[in-house]
XYZ file of C-alpha atoms in Angstrom:
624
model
C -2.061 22.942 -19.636
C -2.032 22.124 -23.465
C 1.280 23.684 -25.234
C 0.668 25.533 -28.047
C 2.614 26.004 -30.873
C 2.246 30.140 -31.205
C 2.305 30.168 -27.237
C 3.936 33.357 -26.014
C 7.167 32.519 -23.913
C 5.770 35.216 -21.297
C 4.292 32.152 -18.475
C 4.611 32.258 -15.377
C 8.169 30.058 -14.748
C 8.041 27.627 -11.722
C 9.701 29.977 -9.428
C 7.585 32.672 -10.127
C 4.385 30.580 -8.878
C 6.055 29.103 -5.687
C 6.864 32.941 -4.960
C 3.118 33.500 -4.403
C 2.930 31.125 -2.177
C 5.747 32.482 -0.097
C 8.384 29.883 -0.627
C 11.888 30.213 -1.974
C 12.864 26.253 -2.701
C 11.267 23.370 -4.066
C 12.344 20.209 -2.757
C 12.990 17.273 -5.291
C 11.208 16.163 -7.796
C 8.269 19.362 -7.563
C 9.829 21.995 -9.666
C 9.683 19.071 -12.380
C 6.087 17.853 -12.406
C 5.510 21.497 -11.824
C 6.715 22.438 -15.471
C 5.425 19.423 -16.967
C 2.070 20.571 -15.886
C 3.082 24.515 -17.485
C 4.454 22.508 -20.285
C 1.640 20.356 -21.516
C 2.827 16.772 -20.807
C 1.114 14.250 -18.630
C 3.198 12.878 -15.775
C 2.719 10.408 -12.778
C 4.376 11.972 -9.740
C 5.664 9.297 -6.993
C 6.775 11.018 -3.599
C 6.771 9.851 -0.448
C 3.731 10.984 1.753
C 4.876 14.423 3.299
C 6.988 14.950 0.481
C 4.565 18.099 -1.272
C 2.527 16.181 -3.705
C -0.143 18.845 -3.615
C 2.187 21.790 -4.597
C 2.929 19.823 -7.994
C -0.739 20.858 -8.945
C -1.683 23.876 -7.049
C 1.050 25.945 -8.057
C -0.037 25.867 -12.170
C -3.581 27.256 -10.528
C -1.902 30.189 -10.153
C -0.452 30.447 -13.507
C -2.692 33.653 -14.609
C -1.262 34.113 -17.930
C -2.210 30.972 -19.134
C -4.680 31.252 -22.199
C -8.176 30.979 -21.235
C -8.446 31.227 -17.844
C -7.937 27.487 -17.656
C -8.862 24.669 -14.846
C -6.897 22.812 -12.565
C -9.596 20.046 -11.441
C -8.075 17.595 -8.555
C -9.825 14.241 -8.241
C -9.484 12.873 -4.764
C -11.040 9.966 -2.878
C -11.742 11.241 0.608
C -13.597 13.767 1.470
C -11.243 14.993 4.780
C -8.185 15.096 2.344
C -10.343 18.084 0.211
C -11.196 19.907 2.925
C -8.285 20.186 4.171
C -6.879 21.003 0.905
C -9.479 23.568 0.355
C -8.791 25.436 3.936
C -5.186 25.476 3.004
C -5.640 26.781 -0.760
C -8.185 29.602 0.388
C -6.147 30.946 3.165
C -3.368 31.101 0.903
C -5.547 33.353 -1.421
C -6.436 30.713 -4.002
C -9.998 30.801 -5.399
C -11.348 27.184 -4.880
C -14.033 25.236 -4.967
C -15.051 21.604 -3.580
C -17.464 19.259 -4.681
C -18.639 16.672 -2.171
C -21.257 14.523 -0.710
C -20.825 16.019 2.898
C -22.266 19.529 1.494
C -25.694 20.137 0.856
C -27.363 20.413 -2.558
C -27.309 23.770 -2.629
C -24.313 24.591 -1.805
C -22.907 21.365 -4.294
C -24.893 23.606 -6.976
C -23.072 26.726 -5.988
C -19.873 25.555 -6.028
C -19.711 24.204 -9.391
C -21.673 27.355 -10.820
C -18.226 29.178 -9.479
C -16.752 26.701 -11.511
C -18.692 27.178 -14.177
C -18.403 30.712 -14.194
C -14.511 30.838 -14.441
C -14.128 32.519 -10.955
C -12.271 28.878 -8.988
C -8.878 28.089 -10.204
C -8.547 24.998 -8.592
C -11.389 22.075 -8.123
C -11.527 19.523 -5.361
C -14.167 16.683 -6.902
C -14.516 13.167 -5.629
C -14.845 10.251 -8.286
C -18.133 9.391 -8.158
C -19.233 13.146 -8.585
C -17.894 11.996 -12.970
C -21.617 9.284 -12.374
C -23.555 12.713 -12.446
C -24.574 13.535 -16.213
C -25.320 17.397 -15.266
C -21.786 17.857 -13.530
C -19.933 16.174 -16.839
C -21.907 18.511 -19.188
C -21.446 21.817 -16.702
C -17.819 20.656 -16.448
C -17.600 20.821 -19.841
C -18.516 24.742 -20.277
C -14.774 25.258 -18.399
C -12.004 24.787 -19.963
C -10.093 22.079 -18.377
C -6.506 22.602 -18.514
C -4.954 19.734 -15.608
C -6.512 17.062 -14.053
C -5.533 15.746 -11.573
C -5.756 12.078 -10.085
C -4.794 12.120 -6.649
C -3.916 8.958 -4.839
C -3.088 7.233 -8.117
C -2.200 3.881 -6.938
C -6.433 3.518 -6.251
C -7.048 3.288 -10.224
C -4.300 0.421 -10.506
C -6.492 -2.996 -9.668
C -3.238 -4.859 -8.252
C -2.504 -2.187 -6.054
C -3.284 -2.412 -2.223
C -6.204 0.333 -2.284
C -8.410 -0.127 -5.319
C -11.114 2.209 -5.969
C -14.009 1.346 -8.662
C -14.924 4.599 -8.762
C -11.761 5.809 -10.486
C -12.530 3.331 -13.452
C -14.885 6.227 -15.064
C -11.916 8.338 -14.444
C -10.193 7.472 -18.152
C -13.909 8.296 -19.922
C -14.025 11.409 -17.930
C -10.551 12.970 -19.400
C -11.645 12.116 -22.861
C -14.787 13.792 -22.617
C -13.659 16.933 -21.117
C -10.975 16.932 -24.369
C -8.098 15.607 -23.074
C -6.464 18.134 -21.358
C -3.022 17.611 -19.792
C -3.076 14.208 -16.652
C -0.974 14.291 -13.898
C -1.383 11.536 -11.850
C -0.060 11.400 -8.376
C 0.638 9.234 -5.820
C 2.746 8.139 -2.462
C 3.387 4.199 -3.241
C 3.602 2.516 -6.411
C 6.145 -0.291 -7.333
C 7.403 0.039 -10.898
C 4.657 -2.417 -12.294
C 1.578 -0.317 -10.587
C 3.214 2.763 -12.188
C 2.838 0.867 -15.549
C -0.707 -0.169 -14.856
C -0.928 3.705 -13.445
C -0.120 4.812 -16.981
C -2.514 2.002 -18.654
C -5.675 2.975 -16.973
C -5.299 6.677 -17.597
C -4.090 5.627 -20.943
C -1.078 8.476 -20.067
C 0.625 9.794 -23.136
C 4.125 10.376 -23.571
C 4.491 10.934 -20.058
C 7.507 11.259 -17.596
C 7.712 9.971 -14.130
C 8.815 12.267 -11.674
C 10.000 10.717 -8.243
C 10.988 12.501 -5.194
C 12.225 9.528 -3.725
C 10.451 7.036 -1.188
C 12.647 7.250 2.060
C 11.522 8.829 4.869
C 14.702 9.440 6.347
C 12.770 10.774 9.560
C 11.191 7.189 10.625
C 13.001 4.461 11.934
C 11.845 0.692 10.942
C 12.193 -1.976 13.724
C 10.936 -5.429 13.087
C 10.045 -7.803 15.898
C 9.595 -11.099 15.338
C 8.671 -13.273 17.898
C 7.398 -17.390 17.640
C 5.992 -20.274 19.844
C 4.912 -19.981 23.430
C 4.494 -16.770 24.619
C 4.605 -15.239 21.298
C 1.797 -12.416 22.055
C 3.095 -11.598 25.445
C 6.915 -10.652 23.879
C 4.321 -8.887 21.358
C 2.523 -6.799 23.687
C 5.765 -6.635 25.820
C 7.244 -4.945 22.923
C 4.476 -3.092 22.436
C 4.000 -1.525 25.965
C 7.638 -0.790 25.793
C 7.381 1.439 22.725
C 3.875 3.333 23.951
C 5.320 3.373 27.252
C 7.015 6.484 26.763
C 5.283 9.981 25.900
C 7.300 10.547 22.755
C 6.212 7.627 21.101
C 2.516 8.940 21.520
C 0.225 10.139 19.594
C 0.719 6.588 17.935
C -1.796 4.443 15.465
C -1.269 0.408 16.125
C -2.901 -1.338 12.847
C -4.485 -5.285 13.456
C -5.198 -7.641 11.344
C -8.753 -8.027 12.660
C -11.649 -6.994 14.068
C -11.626 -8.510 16.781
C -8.007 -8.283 17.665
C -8.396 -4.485 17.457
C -11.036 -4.024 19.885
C -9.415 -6.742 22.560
C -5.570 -4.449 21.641
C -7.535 -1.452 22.231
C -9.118 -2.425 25.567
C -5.579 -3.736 26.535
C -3.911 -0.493 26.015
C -6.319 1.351 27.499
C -5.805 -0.915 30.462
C -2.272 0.505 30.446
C -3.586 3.483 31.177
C -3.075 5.258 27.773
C -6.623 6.663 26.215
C -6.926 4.446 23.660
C -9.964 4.072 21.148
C -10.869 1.202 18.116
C -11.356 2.133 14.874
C -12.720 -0.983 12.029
C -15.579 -1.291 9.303
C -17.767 -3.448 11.589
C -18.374 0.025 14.111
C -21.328 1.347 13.032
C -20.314 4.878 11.002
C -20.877 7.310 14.263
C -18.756 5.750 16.193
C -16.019 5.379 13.838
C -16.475 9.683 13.547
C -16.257 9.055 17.453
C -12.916 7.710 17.373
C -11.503 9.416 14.603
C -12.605 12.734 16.081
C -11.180 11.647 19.320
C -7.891 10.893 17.908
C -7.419 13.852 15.315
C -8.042 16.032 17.966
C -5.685 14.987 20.661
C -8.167 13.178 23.024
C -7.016 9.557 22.493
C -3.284 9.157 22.418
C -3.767 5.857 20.597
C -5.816 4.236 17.777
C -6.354 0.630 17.100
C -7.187 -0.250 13.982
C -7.807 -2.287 11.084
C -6.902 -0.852 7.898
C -9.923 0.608 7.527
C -8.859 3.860 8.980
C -6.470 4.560 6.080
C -5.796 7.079 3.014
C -6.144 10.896 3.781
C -5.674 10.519 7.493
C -3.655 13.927 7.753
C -2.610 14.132 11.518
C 1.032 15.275 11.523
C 2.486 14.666 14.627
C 1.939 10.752 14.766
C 5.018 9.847 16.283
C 4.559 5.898 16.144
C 2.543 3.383 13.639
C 2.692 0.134 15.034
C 1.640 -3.536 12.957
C -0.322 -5.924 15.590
C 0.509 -8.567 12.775
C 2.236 -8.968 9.401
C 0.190 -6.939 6.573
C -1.103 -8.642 3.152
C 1.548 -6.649 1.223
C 4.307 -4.639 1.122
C 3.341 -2.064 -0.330
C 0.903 -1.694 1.930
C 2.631 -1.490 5.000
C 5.008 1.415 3.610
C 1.818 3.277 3.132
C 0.541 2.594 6.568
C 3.612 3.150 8.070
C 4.494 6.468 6.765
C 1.387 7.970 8.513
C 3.513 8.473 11.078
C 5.853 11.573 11.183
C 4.464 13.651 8.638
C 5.956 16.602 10.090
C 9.234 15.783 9.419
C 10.145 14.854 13.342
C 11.674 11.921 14.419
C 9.007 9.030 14.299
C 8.778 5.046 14.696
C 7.808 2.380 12.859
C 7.273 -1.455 14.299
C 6.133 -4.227 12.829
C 5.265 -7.389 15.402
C 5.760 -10.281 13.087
C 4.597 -14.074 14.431
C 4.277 -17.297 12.739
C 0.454 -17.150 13.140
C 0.694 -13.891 11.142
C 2.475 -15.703 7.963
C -0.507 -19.084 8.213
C -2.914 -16.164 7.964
C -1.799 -14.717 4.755
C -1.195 -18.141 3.357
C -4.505 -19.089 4.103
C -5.983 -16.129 2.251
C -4.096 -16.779 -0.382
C -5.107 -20.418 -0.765
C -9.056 -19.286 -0.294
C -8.254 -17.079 -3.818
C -8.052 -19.983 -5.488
C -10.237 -19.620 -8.140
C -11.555 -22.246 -11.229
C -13.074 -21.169 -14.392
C -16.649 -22.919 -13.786
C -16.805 -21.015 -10.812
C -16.400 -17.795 -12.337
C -18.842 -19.328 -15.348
C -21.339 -19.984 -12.311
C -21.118 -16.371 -10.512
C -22.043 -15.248 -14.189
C -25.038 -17.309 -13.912
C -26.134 -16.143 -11.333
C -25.154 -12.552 -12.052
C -27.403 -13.336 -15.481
C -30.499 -14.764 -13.190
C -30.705 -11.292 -11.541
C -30.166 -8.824 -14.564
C -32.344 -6.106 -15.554
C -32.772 -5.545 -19.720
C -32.110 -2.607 -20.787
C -32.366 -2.839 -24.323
C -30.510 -5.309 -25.866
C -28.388 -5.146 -22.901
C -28.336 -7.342 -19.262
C -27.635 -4.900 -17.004
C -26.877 -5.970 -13.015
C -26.558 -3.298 -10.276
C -23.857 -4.051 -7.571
C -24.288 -1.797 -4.374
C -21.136 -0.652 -2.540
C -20.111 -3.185 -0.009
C -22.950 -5.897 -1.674
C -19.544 -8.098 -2.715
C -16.962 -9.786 -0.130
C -13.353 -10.311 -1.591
C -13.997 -13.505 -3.161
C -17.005 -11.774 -4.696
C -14.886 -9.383 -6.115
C -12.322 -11.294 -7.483
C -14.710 -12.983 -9.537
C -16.024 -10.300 -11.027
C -12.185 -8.975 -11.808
C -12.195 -12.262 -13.346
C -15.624 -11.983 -15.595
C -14.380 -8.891 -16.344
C -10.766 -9.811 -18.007
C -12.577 -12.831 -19.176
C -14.789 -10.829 -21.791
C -17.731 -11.949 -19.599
C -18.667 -8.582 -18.297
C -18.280 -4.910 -18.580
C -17.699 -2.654 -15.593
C -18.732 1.041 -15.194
C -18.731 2.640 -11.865
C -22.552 3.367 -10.573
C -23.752 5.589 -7.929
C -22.796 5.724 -4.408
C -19.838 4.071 -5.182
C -21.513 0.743 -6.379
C -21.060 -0.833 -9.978
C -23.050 -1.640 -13.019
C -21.999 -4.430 -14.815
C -23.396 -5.400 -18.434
C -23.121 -8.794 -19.149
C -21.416 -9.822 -22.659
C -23.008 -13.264 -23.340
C -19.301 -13.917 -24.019
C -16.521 -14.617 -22.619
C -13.101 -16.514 -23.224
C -12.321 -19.835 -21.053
C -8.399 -19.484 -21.714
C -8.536 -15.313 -20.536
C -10.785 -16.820 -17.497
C -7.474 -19.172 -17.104
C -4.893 -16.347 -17.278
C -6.793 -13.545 -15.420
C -7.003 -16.704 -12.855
C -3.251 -17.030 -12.818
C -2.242 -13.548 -12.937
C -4.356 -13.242 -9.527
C -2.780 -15.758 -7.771
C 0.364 -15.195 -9.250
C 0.004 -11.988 -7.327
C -1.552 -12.892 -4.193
C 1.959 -15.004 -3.505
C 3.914 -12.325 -5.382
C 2.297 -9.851 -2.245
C 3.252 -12.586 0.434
C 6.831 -12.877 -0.896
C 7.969 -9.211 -0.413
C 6.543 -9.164 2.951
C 7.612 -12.471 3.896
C 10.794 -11.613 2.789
C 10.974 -7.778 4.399
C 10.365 -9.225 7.750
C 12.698 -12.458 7.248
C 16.168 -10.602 6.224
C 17.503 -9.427 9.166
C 21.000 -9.207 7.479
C 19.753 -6.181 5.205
C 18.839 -2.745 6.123
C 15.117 -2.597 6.228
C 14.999 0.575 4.731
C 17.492 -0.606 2.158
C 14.810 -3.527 1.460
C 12.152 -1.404 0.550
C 13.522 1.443 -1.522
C 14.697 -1.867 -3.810
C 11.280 -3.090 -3.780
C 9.737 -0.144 -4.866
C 13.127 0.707 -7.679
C 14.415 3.429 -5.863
C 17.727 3.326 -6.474
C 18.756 6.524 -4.207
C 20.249 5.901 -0.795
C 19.261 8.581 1.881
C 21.251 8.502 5.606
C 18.729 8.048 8.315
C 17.965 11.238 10.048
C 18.362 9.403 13.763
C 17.740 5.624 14.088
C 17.716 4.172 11.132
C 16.343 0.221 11.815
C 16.765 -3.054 14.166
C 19.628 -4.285 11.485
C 21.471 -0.785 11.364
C 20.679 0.331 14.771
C 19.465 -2.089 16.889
C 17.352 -0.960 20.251
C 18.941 -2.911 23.330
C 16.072 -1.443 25.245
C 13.505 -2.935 23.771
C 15.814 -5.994 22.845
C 15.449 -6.391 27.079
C 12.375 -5.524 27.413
C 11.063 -8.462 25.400
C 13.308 -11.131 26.587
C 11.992 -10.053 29.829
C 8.433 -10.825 29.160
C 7.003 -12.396 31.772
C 5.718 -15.535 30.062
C 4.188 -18.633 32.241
C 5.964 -22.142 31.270
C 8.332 -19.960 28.582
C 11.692 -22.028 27.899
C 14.291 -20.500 29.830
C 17.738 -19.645 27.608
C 17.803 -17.005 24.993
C 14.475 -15.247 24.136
C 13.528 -15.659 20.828
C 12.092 -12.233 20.056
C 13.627 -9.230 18.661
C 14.755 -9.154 14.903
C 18.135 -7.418 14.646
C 18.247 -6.593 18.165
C 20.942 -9.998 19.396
C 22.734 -10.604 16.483
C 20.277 -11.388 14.319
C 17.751 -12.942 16.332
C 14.186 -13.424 15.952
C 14.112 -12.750 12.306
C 11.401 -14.798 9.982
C 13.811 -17.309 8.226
C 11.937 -17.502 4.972
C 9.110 -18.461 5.856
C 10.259 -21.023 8.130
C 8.708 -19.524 11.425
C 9.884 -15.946 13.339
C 12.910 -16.353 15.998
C 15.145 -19.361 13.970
C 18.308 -17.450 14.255
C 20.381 -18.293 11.159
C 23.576 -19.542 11.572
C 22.983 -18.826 15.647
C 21.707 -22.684 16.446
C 18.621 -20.640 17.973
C 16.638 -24.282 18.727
C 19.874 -25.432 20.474
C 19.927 -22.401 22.872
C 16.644 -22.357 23.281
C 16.586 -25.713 25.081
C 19.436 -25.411 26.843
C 21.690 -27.651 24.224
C 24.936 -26.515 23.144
C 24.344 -24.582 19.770
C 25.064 -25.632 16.790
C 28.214 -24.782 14.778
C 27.500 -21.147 12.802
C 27.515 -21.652 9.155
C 28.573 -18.263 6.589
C 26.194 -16.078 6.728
C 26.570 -15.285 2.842
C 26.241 -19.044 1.850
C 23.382 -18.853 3.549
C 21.803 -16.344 1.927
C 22.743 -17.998 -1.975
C 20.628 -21.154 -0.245
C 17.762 -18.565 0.302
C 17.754 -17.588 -2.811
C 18.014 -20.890 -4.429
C 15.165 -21.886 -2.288
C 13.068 -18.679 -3.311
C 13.195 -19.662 -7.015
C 12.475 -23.278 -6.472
C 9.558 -22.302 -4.656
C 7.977 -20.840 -7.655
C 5.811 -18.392 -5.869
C 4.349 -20.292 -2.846
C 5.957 -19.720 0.752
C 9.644 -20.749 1.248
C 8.964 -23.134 3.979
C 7.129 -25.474 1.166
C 10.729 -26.122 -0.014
C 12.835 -26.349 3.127
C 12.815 -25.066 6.275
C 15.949 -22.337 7.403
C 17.751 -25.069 9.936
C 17.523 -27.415 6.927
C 19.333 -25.075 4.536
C 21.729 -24.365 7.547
C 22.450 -28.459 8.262
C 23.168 -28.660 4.676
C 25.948 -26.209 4.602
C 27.524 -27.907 7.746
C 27.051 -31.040 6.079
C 28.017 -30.336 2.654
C 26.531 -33.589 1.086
C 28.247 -35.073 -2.056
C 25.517 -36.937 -3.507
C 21.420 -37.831 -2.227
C 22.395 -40.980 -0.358
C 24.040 -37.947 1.905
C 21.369 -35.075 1.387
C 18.797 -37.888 2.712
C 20.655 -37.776 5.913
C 20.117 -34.673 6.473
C 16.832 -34.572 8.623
C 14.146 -32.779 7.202
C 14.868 -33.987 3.816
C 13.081 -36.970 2.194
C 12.916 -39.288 -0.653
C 10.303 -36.055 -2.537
C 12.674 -33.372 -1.797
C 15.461 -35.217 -3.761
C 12.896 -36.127 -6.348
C 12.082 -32.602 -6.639
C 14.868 -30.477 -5.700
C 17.546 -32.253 -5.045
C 20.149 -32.076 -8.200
C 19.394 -28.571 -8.448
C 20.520 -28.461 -4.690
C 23.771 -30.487 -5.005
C 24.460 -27.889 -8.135
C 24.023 -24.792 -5.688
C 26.205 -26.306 -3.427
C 29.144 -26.592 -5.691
C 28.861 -22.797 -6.151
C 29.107 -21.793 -2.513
């Protein structure tokens, strides 16, 4: 809500309007956006899900001494998430209204006349409702004094949930006059915050952080490798589910068709289990996300389709069938569990497989600039004039990724211009222009990305010497440290339970020795080495033990780790492995080669590696 200059000191202080919602404490980081908002100054507000996002922008609602009877309009993506929100808000005695495509016309049209009227303080609206020319020019009859952009992190094009609707977001504060932004959101690294701020074109703006830990959910990585990789997987697995307080409990896959096979599985454990993906036709997704809202399933399978705005509380475990594309988005996923505040379980099933899988996406981004010069042909072939304009109309779900990521491409390139259309589709105008060398960087920058989004996950599951939760408040620059409510993760805490009760997988033709399964659960075992496959036990001579050979001489765990990073940098954004496997690195240390006649002893390294890497190598070494 604008400052003023001649504004009265007589508002409403943050205390005042948390008192009228019957609460005596705010917890971090909400008494601050909460005056920024009173105060006139756009913020982006990053709190962990849970956290009380929602009373950062619903308590200045309430502010009734505010000049001019002002608006708080909330943008949000799903329409679940605003009813919800509205149910809570009017039982709390807060005059709201809600905008969405679920409601009938009539009703639509009586909810923004109440809007219209002055008599809602708050607005729930969905994006695509700014593609309506009479709701922008009966919007503008209110004065607008915050809006709100809920779930941020779906206007920032790098981040793991775009939304094309939100690009008409920026044109939509300008019109209404610019009134005060406060942009909010559960995950966003420091340079999604940035692009956050870009987008909404956010001015002199603070960023207001109630930390990311959830201190209530425990993080256990399992990482498992060769023969008899998915049975320590679903042994781990049917562990965890096994008992009642790990249920209700979503398990996310990394396909279709793993998801309905994982959900027939589980419900052959006898747990009520249903699948959830974006190949179900839409009924019988309602079906299963009915059935699991409301208590009838204990367990959903799903893809990550059945995402944002999911508000079930009392998920007590989110399980990962297989590694996710990103880090970022497996915090998000993963902190749908525990929501209210009880003790709650996160596990992530990490295999080799799961790593080739993300590589080979990656490699299928790879993009050249006639090809993007070609999809605007073809683009061009279908256009409509209108005017002196080409004008192409992309329905919602018309592109795949690759699709997508050209237009991105055409977009950066000068080649075309993107506004959101209706039903969540686009409508792209094409230029005539377009620059070769911004094709080349927009190009880059993508897959620059892409292996920049492999690294931190590769890497998250692959360090089994670092706290896991550590790991990821560093990766999002939180630089707080919270103490784990109960268990805090497989390197802190490790579970000898389910440590046995994958080793005891029953696996036909398995090797016998030491299974190779949980990360952090045997000193270190199973964890991805870089990229270098799940179970090689650094410094533990894992392939030794694993055949039944006398292990191999340990090597220091911290020289280890300066090889790791070595070999990180050298890699220059493409998977560790391309550089040098983990038992490599290790035979190196034991080694300690003077000079390449030596380092081309080492097995594993050849005439190319020297070529390549080698003097840098022998430099490392002399620092260790």
């Amino acid at each position: 809500m604008p400052a003023t200059a001649d504004r009265a000191t007589a508002r409403r202080t943050p205390e005042e309007l948390l008192a009228r919602f019957g609460l005596s404490s705010f917890r971090a980081g909400q008494r601050e956006a909460v005056q920024a908002a009173l105060d006139g100054r756009d913020s982006l507000v990053v709190m962990p899900t849970g956290a009380g996002k929602s009373l950062c922008y619903q308590l200045p609602a309430l502010d009734d001494l505010a000049p001019g009877n002002p608006l708080v309009l909330v943008v949000s993506p799903l329409i679940a998430l605003m009813d919800d929100q509205r149910n809570r808000l009017a039982q709390a005695g807060v005059r709201v209204a809600m905008l969405a495509s679920s409601l009938e016309a009539s009703r639509n049209a009586a909810e923004l006349q109440r809007i219209v009227d002055g008599e809602a303080q708050i607005a729930l609206v969905a994006p695509e409702r700014f593609a309506s020319r009479g709701f922008r020019d009966a919007l503008s009859r209110r004065k607008v004094g915050l809006f709100v952009v809920d779930e941020a992190h779906c206007v920032a094009e790098w981040g793991h949930d775009f939304r094309p609707d939100y690009l008409r977001l920026h044109g939509a504060i300008e019109a209404l006059g610019r009134p005060t932004v406060m942009a909010s959101t559960a995950t966003a690294t420091p340079r999604v915050a940035g692009e956050i701020a870009a987008r909404l074109q956010l001015r002199d703006w603070m960023k207001i952080s109630g930390g990311f830990d959830r201190p209530n959910i425990c993080f256990d990585v399992v990482g498992v490798e060769g023969k008899g990789a998915l049975a320590r997987k679903r042994a781990a697995l049917a562990h965890v589910l096994g008992d009642p307080r790990a249920r209700p409990a979503i398990v996310y896959c990394g396909t279709r068709k793993d998801t309905d096979a994982l959900a027939a599985e589980i419900s052959g454990w006898g747990l009520h289990a249903v699948a959830y993906h974006a190949g179900m036709e839409a009924q019988a997704r309602r079906r299963a996300q009915e059935a699991f809202m409301g208590g009838a399933a204990e367990v959903i399978v799903a893809t990550n389709a059945f995402g944002m705005g999911v508000d079930k509380a009392d998920v007590r475990t989110v399980a990962h069938w297989a590694i996710p594309t990103s880090l970022e988005g497996y915090y998000q996923e993963a902190g749908r569990g525990g929501r209210d505040g009880l003790p709650a379980r996160a596990l992530l099933l990490a295999a080799r497989m799961d790593l080739g899988r993300l590589i080979r996406f990656n490699t299928e981004r790879d993009i050249t600039v006639e090809e993007v010069r070609g999809f605007v042909g073809r683009l061009r072939a279908g256009a409509q004039r209108e005017g002196d304009a080409h004008v192409v109309r992309i329905e919602h779900g018309e592109l795949d990724d690759r699709g997508r990521l050209l237009l991105s491409i055409a977009e950066r390139a000068g080649a075309a211009v993107l506004e959101p259309g209706a039903g969540g589709g686009l409508l792209v105008e094409l230029t005539g222009r377009g620059s070769p060398r911004a094709a080349h960087l927009a190009i880059k920058a993508a897959k620059d990305r892409g292996w920049e989004a492999y690294r931190s996950i590769e890497g998250f599951v692959a360090n089994g010497r670092v706290c896991r939760r550590e790991q990821m408040l560093t990766h999002f620059g939180d630089a707080r440290r919270v103490a784990a409510e109960g268990r805090c993760c497989d390197v802190c805490d490790p579970d000898p339970l389910l440590a046995a009760a994958v080793q005891a997988a029953p696996v036909a033709g398995a090797r016998s020795g030491r299974a190779r399964g949980v990360a952090g659960a045997g000193a270190g075992a199973g964890a991805l080495g870089g990229g270098a496959g799940v179970g090689q036990a650094s410094g533990a001579g894992a392939a030794g033990a694993a055949s039944g050979a006398v292990p191999a001489e340990p090597v220091d765990e911290r020289a280890f780790e300066r090889l790791r990073q070595w070999r990180a940098g050298r890699a220059e954004g493409k998977p560790a492995y391309t550089v040098a496997s983990n038992a490599v690195l290790e035979e190196v240390l034991r080694r300690k080669p003077a000079g390449e006649r030596e380092l081309l002893a080492i097995k594993g390294i050849g005439p190319a590696f020297c070529a390549k890497h080698g003097e840098s190598l022998l430099a490392e070494l002399e620092k260790v």
